mmCIF file of C-alpha atoms in Angstrom:
data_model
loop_
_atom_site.group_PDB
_atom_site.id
_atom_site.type_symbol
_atom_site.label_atom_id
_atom_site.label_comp_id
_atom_site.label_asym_id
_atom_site.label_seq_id
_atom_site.Cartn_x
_atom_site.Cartn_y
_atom_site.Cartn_z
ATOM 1 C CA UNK A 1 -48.090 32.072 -12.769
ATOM 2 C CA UNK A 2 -50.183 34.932 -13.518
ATOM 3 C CA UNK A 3 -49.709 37.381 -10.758
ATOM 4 C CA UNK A 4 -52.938 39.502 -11.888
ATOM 5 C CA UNK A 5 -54.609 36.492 -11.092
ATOM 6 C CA UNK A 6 -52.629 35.718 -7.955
ATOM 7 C CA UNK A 7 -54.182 39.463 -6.249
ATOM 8 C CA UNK A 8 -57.115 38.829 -8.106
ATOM 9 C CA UNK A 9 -58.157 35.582 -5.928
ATOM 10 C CA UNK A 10 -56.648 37.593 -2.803
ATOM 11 C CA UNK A 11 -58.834 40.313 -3.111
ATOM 12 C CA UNK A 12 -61.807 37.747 -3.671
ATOM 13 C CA UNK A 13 -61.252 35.495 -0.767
ATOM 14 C CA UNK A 14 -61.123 39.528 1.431
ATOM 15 C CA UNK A 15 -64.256 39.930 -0.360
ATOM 16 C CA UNK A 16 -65.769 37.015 1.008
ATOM 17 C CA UNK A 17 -64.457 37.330 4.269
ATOM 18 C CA UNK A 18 -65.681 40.347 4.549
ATOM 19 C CA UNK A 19 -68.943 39.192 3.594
ATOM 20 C CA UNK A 20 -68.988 36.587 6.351
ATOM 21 C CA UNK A 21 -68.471 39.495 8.381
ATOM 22 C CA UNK A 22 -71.745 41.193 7.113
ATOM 23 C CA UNK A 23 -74.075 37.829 7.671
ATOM 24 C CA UNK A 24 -72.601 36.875 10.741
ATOM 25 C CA UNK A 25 -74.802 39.990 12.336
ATOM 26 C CA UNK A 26 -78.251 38.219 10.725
ATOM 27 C CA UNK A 27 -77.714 35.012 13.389
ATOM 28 C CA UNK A 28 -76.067 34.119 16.770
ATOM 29 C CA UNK A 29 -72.611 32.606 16.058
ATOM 30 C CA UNK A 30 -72.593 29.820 18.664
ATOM 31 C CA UNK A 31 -71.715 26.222 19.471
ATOM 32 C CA UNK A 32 -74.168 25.293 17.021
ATOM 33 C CA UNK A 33 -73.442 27.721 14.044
ATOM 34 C CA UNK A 34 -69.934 26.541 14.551
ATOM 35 C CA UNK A 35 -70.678 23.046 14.394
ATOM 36 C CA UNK A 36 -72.836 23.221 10.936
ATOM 37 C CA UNK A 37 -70.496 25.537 9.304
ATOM 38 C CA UNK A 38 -67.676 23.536 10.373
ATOM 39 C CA UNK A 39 -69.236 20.025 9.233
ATOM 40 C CA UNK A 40 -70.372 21.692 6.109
ATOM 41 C CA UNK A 41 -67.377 22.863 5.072
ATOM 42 C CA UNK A 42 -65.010 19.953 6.021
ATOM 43 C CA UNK A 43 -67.736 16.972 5.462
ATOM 44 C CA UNK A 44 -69.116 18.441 2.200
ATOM 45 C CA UNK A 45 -67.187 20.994 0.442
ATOM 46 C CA UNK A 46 -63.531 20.053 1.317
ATOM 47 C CA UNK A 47 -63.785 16.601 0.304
ATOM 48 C CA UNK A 48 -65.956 17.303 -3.082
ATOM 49 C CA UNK A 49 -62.737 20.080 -4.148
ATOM 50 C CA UNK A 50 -60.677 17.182 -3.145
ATOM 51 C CA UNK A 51 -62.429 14.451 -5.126
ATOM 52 C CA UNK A 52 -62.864 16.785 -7.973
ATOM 53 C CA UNK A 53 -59.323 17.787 -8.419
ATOM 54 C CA UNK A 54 -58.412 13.715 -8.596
ATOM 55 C CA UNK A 55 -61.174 13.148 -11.012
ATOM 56 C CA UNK A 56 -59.283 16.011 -13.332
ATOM 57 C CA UNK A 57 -56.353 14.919 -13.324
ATOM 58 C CA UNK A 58 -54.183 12.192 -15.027
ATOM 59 C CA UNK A 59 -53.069 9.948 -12.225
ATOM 60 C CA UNK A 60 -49.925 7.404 -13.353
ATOM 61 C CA UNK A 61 -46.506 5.791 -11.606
ATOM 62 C CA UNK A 62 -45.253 9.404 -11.371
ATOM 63 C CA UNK A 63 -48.147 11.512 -10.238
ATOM 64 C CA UNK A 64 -48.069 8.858 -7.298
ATOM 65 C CA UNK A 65 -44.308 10.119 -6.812
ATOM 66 C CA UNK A 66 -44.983 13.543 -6.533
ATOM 67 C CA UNK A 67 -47.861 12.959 -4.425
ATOM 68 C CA UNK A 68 -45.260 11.020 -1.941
ATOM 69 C CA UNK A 69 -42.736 13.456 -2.124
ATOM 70 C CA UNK A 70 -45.389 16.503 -1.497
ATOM 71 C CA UNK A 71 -46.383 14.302 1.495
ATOM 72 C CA UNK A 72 -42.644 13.895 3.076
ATOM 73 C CA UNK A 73 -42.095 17.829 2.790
ATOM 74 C CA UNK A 74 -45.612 18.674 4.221
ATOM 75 C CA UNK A 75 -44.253 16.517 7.541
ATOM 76 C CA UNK A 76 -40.507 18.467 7.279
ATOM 77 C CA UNK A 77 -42.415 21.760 6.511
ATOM 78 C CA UNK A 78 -44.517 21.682 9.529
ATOM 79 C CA UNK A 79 -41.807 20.520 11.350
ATOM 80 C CA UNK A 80 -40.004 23.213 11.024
ATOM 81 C CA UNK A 81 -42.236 25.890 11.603
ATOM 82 C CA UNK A 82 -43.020 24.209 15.156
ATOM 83 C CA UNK A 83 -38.989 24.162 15.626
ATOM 84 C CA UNK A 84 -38.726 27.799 14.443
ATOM 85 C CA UNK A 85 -41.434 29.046 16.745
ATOM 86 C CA UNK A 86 -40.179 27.355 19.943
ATOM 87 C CA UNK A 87 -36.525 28.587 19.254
ATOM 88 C CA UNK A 88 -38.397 32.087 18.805
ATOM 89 C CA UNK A 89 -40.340 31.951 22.296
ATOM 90 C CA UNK A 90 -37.049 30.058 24.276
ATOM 91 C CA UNK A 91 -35.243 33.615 22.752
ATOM 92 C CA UNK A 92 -37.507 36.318 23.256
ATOM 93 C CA UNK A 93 -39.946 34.873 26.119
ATOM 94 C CA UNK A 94 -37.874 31.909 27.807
ATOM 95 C CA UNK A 95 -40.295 32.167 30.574
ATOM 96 C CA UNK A 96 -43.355 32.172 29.291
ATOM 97 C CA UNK A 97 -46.146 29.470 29.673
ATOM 98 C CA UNK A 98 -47.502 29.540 26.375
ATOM 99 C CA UNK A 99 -44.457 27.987 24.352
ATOM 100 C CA UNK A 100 -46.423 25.256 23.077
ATOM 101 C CA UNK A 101 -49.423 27.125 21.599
ATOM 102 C CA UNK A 102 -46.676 29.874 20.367
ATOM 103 C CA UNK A 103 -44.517 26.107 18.512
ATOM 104 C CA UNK A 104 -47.879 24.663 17.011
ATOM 105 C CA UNK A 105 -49.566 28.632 15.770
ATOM 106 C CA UNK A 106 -46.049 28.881 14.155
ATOM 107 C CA UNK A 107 -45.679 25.577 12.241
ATOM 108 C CA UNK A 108 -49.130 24.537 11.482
ATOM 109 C CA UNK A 109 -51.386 26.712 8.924
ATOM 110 C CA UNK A 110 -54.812 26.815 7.581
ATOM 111 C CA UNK A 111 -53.854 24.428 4.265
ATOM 112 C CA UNK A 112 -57.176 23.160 4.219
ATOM 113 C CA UNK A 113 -59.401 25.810 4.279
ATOM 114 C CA UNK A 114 -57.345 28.681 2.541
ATOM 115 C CA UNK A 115 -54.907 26.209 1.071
ATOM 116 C CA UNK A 116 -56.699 24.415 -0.849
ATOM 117 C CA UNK A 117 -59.085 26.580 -2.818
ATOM 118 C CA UNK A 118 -56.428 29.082 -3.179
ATOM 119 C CA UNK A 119 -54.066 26.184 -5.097
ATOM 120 C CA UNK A 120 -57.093 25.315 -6.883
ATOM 121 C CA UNK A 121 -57.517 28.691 -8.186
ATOM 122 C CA UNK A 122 -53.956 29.661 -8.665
ATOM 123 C CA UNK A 123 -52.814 25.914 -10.263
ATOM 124 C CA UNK A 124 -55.936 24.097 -11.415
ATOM 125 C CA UNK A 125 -56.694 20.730 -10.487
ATOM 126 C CA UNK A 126 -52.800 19.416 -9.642
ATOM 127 C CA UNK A 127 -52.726 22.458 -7.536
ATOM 128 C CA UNK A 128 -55.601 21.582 -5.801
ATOM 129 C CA UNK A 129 -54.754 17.857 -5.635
ATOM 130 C CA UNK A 130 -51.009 18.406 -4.034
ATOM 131 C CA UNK A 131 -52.475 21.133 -1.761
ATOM 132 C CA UNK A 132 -55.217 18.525 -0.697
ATOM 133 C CA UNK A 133 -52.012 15.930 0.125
ATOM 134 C CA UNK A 134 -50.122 18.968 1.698
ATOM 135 C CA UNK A 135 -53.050 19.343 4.168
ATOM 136 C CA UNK A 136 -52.880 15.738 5.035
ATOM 137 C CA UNK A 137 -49.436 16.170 5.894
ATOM 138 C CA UNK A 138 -50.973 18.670 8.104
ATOM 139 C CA UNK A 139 -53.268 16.464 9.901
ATOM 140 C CA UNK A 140 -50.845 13.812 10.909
ATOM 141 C CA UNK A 141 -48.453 16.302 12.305
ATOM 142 C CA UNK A 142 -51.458 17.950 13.967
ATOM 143 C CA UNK A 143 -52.558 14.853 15.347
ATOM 144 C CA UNK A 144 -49.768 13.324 16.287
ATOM 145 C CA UNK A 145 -46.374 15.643 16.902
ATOM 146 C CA UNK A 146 -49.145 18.764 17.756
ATOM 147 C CA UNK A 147 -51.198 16.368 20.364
ATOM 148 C CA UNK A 148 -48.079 15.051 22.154
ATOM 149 C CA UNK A 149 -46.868 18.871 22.015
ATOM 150 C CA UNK A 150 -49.809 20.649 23.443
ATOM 151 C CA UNK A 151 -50.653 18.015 26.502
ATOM 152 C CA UNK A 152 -48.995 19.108 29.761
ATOM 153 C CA UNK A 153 -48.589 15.432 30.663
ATOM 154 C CA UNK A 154 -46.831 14.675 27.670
ATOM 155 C CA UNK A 155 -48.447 11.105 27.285
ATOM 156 C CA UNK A 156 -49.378 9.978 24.051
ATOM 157 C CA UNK A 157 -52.605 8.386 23.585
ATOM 158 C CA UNK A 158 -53.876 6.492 19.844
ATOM 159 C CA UNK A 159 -57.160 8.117 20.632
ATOM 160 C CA UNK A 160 -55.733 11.009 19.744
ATOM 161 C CA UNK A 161 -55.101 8.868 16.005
ATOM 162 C CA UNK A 162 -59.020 8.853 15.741
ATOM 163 C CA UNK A 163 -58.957 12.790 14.569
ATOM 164 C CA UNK A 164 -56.918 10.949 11.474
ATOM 165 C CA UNK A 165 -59.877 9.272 9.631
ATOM 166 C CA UNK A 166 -61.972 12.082 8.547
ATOM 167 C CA UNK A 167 -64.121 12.655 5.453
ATOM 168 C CA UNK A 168 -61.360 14.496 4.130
ATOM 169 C CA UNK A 169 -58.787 11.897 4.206
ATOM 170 C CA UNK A 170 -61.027 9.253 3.447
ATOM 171 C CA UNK A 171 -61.858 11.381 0.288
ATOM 172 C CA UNK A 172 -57.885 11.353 -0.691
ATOM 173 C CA UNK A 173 -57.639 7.796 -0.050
ATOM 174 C CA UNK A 174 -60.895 7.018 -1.782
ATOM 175 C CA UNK A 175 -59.733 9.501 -4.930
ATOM 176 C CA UNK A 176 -56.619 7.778 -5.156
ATOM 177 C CA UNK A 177 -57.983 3.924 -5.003
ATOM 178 C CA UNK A 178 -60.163 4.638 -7.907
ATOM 179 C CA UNK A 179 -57.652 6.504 -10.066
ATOM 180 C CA UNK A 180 -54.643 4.331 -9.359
ATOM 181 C CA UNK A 181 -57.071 1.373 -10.280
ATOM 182 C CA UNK A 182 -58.594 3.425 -13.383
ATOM 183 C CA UNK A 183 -61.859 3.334 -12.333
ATOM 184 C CA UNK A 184 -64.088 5.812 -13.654
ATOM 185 C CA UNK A 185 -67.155 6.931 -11.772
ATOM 186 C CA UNK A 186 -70.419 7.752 -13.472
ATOM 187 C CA UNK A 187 -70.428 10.999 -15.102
ATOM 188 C CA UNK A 188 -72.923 12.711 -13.118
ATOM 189 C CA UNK A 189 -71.127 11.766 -9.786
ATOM 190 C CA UNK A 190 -67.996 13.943 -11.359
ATOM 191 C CA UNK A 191 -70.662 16.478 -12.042
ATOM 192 C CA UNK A 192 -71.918 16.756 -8.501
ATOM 193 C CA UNK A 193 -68.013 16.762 -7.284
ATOM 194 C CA UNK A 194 -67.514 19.656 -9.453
ATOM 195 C CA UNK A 195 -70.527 21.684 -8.418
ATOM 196 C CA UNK A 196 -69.818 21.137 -4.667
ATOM 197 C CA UNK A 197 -66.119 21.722 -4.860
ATOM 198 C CA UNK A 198 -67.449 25.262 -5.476
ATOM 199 C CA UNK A 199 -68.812 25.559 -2.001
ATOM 200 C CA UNK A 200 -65.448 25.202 -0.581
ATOM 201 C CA UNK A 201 -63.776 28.535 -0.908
ATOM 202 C CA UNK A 202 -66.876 30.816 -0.217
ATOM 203 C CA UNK A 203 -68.194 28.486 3.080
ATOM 204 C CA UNK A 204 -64.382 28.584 4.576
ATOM 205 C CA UNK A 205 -64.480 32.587 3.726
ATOM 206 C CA UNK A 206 -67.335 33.094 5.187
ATOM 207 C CA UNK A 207 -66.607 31.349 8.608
ATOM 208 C CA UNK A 208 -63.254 33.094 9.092
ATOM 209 C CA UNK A 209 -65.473 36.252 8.656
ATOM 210 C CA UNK A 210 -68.024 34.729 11.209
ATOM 211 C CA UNK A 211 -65.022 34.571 13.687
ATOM 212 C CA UNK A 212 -63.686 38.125 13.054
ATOM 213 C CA UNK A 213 -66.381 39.776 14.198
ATOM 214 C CA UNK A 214 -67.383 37.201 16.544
ATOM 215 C CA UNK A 215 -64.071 38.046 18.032
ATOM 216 C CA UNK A 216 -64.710 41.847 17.840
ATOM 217 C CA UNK A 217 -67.962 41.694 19.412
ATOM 218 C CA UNK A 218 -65.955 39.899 22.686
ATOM 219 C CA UNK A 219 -63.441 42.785 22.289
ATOM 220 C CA UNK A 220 -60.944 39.858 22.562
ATOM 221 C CA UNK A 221 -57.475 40.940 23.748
ATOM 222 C CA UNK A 222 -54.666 39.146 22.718
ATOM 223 C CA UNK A 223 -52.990 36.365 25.183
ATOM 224 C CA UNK A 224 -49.981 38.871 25.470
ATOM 225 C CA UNK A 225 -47.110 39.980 23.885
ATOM 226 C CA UNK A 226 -45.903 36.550 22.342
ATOM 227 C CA UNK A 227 -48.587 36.585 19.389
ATOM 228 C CA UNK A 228 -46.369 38.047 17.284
ATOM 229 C CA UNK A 229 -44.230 35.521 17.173
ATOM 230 C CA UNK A 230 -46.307 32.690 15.191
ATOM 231 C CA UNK A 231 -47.731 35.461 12.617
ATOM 232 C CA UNK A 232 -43.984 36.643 12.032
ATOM 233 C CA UNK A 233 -42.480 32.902 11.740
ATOM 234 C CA UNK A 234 -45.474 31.567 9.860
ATOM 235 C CA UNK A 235 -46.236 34.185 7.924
ATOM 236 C CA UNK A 236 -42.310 35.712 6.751
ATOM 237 C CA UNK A 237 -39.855 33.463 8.460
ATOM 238 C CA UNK A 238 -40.912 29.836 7.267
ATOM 239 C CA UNK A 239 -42.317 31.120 3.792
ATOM 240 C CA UNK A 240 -38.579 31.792 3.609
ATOM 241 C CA UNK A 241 -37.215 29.002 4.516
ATOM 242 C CA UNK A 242 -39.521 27.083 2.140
ATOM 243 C CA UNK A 243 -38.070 29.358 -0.652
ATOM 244 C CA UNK A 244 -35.122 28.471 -0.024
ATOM 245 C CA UNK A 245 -35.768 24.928 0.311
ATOM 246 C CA UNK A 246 -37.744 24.495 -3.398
ATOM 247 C CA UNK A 247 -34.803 26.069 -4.789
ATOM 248 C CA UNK A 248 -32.274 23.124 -3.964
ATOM 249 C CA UNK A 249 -35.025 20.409 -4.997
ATOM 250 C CA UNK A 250 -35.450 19.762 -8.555
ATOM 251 C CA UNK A 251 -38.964 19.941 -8.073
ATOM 252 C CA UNK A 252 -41.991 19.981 -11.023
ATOM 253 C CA UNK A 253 -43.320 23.551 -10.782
ATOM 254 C CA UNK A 254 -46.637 22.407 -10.026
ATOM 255 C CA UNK A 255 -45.458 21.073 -6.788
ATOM 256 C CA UNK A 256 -43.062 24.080 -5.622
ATOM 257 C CA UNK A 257 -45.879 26.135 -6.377
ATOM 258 C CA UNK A 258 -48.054 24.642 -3.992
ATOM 259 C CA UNK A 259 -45.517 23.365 -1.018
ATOM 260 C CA UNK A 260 -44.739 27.706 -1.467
ATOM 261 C CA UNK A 261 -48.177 29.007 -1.267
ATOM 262 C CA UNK A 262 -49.131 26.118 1.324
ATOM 263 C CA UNK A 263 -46.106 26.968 3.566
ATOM 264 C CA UNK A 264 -47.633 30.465 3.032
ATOM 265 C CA UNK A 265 -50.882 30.507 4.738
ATOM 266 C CA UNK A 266 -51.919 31.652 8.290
ATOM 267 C CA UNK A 267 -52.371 30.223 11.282
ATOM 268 C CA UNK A 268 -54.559 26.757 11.983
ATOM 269 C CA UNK A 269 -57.948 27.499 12.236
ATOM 270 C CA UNK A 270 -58.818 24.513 14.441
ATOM 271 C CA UNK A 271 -55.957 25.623 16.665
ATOM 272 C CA UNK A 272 -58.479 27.020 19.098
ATOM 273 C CA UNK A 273 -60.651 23.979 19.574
ATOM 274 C CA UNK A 274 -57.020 21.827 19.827
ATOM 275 C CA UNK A 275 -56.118 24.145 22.329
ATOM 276 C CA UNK A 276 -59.930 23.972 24.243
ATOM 277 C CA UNK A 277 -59.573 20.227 24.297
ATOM 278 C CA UNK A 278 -56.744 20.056 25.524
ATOM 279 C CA UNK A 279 -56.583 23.162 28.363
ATOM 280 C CA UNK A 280 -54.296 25.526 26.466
ATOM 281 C CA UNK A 281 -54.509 29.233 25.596
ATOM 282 C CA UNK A 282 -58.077 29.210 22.938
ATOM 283 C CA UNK A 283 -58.142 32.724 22.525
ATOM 284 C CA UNK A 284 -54.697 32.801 21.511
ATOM 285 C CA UNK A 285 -55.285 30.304 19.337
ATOM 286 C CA UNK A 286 -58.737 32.241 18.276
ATOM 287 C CA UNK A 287 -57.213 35.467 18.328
ATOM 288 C CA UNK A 288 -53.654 33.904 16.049
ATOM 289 C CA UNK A 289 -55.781 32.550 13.816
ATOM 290 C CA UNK A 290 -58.015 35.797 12.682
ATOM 291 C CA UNK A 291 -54.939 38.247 13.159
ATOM 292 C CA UNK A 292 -52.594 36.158 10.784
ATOM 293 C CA UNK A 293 -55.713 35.763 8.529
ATOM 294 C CA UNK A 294 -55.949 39.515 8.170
ATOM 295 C CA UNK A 295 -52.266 39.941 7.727
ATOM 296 C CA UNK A 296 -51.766 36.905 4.990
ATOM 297 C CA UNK A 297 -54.207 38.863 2.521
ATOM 298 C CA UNK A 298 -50.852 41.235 2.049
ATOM 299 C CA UNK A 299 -48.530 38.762 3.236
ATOM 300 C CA UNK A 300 -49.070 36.352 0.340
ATOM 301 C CA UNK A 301 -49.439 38.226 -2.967
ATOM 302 C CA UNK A 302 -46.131 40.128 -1.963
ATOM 303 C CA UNK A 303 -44.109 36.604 -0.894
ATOM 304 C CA UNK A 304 -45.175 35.280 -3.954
ATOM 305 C CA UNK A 305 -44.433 38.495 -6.174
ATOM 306 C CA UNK A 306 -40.848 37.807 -4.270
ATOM 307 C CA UNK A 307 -40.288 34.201 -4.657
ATOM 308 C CA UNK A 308 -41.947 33.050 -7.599
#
């Protein structure tokens, strides 16, 4: 891997950010904005990089292996951020109350919206693909471990399951139907999957910029001292880990690649709204999220120069 072209797509995605910065002053950044840019980015764009990275690439017996394998370590990964961080906040803050948002900021990251286009960009289309099956690995722990987690009552509910069929995961389950059954769509369906797979790294840019200064303009203050705990562990500490873990698996590069850079990213973005719906901490969850944003534009090109 080209590690020109490694701060090279860094210093574009800060560009972008910082663009979504600039616009967010030309409109009101409300439930509404949030909604549209939300929907477009996970109902259009996300699924079209998705689709398009399946459509690229050569799908056989084996591909369908690694794809299984990436899945299995996207469940352990996770896991063990979530494990790290409540170790960390039992050590350094065994009283505090916000434990569980301190367990899921540290094991969960944003995969899908930084994860993905940043694979795609960094790998090509198998990058894009395994980071796409990474992310999914994301959702189910997210939806399941993270729900069960994050309610005070502690009772799990299969409503919760729901969150699981989304146009994202339908597009990964569609993508792989069709290729594992050779189909080949019309040409200028691939087209339009190419062309909107474009949308998906400048749209998901642009709303983390939305919600920096959205959180500047709210001066938000940080829910105390135990945010540095998920930005350390999921930034530095699980990265690590992950190193070390690729190293002992006889692993394609493709895939180490992208389990390294996925394990890599910053906090979830959807963390807040999790954390709204179900009464936790949402501006630490907010406030995580932008912070470890900010700090992964060094974090990353550096852990990679390191590891890779």
């Amino acid at each position: 891997m080209e590690f020109s072209l490694i701060f090279e797509s860094i210093f574009i995605i800060s560009i972008m950010i910082a663009l979504g910065s600039v616009i967010s002053r030309t409109f009101p950044f409300n439930s509404d904005t949030r909604k549209l840019l939300v929907s477009l980015i996970v109902n259009i764009a996300m699924p079209s990089i998705i689709l398009s990275s399946i459509l690229n690439v050569e799908i056989n017996r084996e591909t369908f292996k690694m794809i299984t394998n990436v899945f299995v370590l996207s469940v352990i990964i996770n896991l063990l951020g979530i494990l790290i961080g409540w170790l960390f906040s039992n050590t350094f803050y065994r009283h505090s109350t916000k434990k569980r948002e301190i367990a899921l900021l540290s094991g969960l990251g944003n995969t899908g919206f930084i994860g993905i286009p940043l694979c795609a960009a960094l790998i090509g289309p198998e990058g894009a693909l395994f980071a796409a099956i990474f992310d999914a690995g994301v959702d189910i722990t997210l939806w399941t471990i993270g729900v069960l987690i994050i309610q005070k009552n502690r009772q799990f509910s299969f409503k919760s399951l729901k969150e699981l069929i989304n146009v994202p995961t339908l597009a990964i389950v569609f993508g792989l139907f069709i290729a594992y059954f050779n189909m080949k769509p019309p040409a200028v369906f691939i087209e339009l999957a190419n062309q909107l797979a474009n949308l998906a790294a400048p749209l998901a840019m642009f709303y983390i910029g939305v919600l920096v200064m959205n959180l500047y303009r709210k001066k938000t203050q940080d829910s105390g001292q135990e945010i540095w705990i998920p930005i350390v562990v999921k930034l530095i500490v699980l990265p690590a880990c992950v190193a070390l873990m690729v190293t002992y698996l006889n692993l394609k590069s493709d895939i180490s690649q992208t389990i390294l850079i996925q394990s890599m990213m910053p906090s979830l973005t959807l963390a807040s709204i999790l954390f709204a719906k179900y009464s936790a901490d949402e501006n630490m969850g907010a406030f995580t999220t932008v912070l470890s944003t900010i700090v992964a534009l060094i974090t990353i090109p550096l852990l990679l120069y390191l590891f890779l």
